[in-house]
PDB file of C-alpha atoms in Angstrom:
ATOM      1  CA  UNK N   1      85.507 112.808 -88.087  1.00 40.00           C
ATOM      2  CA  UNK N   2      86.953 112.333 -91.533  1.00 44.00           C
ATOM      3  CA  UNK N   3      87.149 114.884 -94.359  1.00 53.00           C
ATOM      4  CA  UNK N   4      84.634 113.112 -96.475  1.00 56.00           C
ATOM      5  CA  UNK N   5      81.164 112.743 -96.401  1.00 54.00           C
ATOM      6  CA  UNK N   6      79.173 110.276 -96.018  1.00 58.00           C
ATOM      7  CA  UNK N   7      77.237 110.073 -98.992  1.00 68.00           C
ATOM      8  CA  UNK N   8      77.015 112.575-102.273  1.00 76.00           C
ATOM      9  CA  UNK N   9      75.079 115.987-101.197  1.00 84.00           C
ATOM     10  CA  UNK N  10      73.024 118.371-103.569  1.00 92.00           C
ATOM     11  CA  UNK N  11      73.717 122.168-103.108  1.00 95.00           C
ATOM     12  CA  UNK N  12      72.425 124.624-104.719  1.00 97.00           C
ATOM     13  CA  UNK N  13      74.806 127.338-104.955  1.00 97.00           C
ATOM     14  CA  UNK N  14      72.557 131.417-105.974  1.00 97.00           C
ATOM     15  CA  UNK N  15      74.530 134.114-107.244  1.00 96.00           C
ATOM     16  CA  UNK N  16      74.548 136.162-109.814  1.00 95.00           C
ATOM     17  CA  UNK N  17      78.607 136.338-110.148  1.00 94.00           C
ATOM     18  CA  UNK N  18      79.492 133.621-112.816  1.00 94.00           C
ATOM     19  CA  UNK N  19      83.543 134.063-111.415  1.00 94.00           C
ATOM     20  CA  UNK N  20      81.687 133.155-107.762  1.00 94.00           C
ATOM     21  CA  UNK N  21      79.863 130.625-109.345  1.00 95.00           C
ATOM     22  CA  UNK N  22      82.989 128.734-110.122  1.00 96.00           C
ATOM     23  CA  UNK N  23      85.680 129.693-107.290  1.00 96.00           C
ATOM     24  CA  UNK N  24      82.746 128.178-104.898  1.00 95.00           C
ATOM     25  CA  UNK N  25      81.793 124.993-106.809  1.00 95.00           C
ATOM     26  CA  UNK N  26      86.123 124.362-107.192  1.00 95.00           C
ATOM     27  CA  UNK N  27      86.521 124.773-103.542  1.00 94.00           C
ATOM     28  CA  UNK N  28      83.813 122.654-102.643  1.00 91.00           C
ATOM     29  CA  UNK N  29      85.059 119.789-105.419  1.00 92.00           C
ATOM     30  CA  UNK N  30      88.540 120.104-103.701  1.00 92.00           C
ATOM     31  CA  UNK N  31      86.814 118.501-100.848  1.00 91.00           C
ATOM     32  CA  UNK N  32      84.328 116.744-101.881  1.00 89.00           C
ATOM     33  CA  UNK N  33      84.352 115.699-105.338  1.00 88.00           C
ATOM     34  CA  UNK N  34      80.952 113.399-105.116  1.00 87.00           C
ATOM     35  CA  UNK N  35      79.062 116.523-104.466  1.00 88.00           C
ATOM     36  CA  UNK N  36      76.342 117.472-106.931  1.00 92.00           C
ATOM     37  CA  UNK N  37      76.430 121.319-107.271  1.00 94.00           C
ATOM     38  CA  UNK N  38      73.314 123.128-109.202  1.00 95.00           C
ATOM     39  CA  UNK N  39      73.296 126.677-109.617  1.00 96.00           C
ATOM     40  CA  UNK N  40      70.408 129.587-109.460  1.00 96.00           C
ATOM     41  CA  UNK N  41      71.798 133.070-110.864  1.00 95.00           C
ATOM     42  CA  UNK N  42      69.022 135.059-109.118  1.00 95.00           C
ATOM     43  CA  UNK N  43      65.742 134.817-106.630  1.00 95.00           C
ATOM     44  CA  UNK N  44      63.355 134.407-109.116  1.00 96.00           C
ATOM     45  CA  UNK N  45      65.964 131.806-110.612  1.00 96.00           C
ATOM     46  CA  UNK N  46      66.448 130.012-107.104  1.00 97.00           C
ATOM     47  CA  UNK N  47      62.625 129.825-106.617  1.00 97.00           C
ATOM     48  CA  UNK N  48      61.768 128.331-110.189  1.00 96.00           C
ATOM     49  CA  UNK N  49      64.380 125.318-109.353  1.00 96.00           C
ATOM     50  CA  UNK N  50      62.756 124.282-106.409  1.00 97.00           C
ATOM     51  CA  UNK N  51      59.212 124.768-107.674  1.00 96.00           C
ATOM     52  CA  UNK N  52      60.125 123.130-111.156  1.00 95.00           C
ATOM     53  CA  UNK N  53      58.915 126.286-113.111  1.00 95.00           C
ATOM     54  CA  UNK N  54      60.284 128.365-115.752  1.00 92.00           C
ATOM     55  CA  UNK N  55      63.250 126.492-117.207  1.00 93.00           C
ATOM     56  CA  UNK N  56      62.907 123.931-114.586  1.00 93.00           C
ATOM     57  CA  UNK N  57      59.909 123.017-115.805  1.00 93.00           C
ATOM     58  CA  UNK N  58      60.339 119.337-116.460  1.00 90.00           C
ATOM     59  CA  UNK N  59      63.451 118.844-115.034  1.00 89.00           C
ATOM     60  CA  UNK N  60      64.889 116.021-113.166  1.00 87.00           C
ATOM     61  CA  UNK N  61      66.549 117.061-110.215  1.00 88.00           C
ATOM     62  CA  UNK N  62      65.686 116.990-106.776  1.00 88.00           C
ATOM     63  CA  UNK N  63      65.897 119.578-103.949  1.00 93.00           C
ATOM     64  CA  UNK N  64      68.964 120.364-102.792  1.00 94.00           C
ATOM     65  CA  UNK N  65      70.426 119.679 -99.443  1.00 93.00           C
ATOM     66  CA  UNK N  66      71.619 123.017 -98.706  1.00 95.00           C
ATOM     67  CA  UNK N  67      71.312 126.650-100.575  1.00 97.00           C
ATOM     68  CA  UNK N  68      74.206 128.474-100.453  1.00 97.00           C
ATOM     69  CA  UNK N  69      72.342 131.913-101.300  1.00 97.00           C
ATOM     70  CA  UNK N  70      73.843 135.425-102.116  1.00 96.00           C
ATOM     71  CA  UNK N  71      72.247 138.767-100.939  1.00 96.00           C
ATOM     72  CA  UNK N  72      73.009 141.109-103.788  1.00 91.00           C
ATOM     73  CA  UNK N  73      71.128 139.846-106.871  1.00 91.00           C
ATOM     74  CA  UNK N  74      68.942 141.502-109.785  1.00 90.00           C
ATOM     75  CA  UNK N  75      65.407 140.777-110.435  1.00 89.00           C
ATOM     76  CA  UNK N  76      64.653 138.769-106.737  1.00 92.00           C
ATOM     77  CA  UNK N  77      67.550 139.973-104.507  1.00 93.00           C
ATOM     78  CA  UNK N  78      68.493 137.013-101.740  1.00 94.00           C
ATOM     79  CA  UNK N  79      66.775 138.402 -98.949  1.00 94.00           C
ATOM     80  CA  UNK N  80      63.687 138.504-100.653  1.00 94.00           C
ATOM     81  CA  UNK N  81      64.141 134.663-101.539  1.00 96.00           C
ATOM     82  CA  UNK N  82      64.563 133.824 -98.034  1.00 97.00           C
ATOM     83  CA  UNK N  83      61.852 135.368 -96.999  1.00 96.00           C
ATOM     84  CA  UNK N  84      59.755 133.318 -99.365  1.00 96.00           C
ATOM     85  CA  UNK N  85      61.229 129.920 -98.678  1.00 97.00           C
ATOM     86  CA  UNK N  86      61.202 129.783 -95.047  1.00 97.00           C
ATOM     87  CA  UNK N  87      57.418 130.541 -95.767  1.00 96.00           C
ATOM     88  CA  UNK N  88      57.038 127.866 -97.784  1.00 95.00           C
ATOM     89  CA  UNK N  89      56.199 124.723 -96.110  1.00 94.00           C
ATOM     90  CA  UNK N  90      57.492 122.552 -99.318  1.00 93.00           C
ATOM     91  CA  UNK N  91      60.972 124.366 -98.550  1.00 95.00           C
ATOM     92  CA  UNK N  92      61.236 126.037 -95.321  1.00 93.00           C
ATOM     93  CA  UNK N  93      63.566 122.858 -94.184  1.00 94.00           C
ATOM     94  CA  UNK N  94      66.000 123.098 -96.362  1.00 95.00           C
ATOM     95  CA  UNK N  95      69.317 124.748 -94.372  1.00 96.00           C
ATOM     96  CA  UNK N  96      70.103 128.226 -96.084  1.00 97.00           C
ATOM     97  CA  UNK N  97      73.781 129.395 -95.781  1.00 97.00           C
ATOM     98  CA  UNK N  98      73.997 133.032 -96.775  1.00 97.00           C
ATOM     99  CA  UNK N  99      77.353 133.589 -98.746  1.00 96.00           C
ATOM    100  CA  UNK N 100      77.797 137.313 -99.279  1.00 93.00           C
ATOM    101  CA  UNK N 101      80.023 140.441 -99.668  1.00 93.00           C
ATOM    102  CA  UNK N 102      78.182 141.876 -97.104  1.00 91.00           C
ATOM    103  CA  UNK N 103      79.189 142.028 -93.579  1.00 92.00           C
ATOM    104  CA  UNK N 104      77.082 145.007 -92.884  1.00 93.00           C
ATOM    105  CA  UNK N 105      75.254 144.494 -89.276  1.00 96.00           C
ATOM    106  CA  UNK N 106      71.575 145.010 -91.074  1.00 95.00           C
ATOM    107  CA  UNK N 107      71.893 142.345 -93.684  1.00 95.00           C
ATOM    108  CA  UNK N 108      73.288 140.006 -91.023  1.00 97.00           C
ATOM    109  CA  UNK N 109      70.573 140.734 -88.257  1.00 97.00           C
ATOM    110  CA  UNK N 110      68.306 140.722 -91.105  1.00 96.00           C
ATOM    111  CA  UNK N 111      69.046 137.503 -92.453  1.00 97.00           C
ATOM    112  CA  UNK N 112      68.776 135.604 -89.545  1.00 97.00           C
ATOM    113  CA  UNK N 113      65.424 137.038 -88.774  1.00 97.00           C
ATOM    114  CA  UNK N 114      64.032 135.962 -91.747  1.00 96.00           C
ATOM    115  CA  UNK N 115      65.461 132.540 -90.815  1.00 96.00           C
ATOM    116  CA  UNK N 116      69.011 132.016 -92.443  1.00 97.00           C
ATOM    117  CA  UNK N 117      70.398 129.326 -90.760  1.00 96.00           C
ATOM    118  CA  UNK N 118      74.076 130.800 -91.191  1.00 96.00           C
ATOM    119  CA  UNK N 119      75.511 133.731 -92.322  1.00 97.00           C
ATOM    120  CA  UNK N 120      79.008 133.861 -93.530  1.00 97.00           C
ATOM    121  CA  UNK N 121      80.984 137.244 -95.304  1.00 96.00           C
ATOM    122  CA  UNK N 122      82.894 135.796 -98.852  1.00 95.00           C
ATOM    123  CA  UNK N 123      86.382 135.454 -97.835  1.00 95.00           C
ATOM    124  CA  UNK N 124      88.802 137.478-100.053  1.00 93.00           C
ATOM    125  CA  UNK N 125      90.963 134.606-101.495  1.00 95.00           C
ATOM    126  CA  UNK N 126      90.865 130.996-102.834  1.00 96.00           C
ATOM    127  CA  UNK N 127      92.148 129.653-100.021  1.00 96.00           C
ATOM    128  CA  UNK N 128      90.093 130.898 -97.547  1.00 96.00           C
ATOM    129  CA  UNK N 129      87.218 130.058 -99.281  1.00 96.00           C
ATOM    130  CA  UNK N 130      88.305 126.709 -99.941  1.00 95.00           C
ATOM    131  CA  UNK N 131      88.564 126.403 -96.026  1.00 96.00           C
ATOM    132  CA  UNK N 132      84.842 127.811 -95.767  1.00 96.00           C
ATOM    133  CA  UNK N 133      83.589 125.458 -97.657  1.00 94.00           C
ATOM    134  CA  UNK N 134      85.260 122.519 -96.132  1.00 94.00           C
ATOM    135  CA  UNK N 135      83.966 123.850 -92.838  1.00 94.00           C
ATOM    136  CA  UNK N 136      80.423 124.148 -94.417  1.00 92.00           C
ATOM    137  CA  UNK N 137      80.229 120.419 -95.958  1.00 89.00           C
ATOM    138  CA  UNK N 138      81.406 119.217 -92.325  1.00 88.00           C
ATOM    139  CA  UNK N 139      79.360 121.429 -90.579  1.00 88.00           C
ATOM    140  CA  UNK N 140      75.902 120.616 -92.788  1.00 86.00           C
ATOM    141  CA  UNK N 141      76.584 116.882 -93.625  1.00 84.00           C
ATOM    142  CA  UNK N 142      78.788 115.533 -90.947  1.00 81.00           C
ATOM    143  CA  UNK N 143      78.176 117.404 -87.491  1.00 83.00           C
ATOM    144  CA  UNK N 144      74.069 118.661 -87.459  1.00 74.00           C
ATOM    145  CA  UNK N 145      71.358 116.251 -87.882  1.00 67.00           C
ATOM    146  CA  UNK N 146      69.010 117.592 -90.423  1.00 65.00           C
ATOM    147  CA  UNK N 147      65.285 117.379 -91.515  1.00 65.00           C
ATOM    148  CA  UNK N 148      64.821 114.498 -93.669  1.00 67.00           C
ATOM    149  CA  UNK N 149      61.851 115.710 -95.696  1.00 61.00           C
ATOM    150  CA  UNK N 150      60.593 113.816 -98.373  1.00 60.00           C
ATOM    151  CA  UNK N 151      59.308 115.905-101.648  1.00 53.00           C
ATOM    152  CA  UNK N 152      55.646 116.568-101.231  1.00 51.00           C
ATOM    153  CA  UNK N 153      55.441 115.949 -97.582  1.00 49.00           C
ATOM    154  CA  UNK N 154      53.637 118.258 -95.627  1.00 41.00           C
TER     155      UNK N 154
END
């Protein structure tokens, strides 16, 4: 297995931590600089990107590959997002990696039951989160098989 991917992948990285927002997207460029990164600051945020509402109203991106989601957020905190993808049939497929402070047992049990596909606790430095997120791009893009859903199929 080699360190790069096979083709450019869109994440879209929530949280409301602009310092996060950057030490994630550098990591992630150290290993694969093709990536496209787009970035949510909040649930309400996170959900008007993938419906195109709000300021995404208009816009020309497509859905990402992956969400890389935070728990702690203002208006629509992350577990409240997740809840409303997964029942979304336009968006339940998309894999959603929560990235979090938290390592609390509740958040993590709670998470998965409201269908996370991974939970991981925000490693303290640079490095280690450069290492994450090197393990995440291999894991999602190189080692799984995942739903190839068209936008607008049902």
């Amino acid at each position: 297995m080699t360190d790069q991917l096979q083709k450019p992948i869109h994440i879209l990285l929530v949280d409301d931590d602009e310092d996060d927002r950057y030490l994630t997207r550098e990591a992630f460029y150290q290993h694969y600089p093709l990536s496209r990164i787009s970035f949510a600051e909040d649930g309400e945020d996170l959900l008007d990107f993938l419906r195109y509402e709000g300021r995404y109203v208009g816009a020309d991106h497509t859905l990402p590959e992956l969400i890389l989601l935070d728990l702690n957020m203002p208006r629509k905190d992350g577990r409240e997002a997740l809840r409303e993808i997964k029942a979304n049939e336009d968006f339940r497929h998309i894999p959603i990696v929560v990235l979090t402070t938290s390592d609390a047992k509740d958040d993590i049990e709670t998470s998965y039951f409201n269908g996370a596909n991974s939970f991981i606790t925000k490693p303290p430095t640079f490095q280690r989160l450069s290492e994450v997120t090197k393990a995440i791009g291999q894991y999602w893009f190189n080692v799984v098989t995942v739903c190839e859903h068209e936008e607008g199929d049902k």
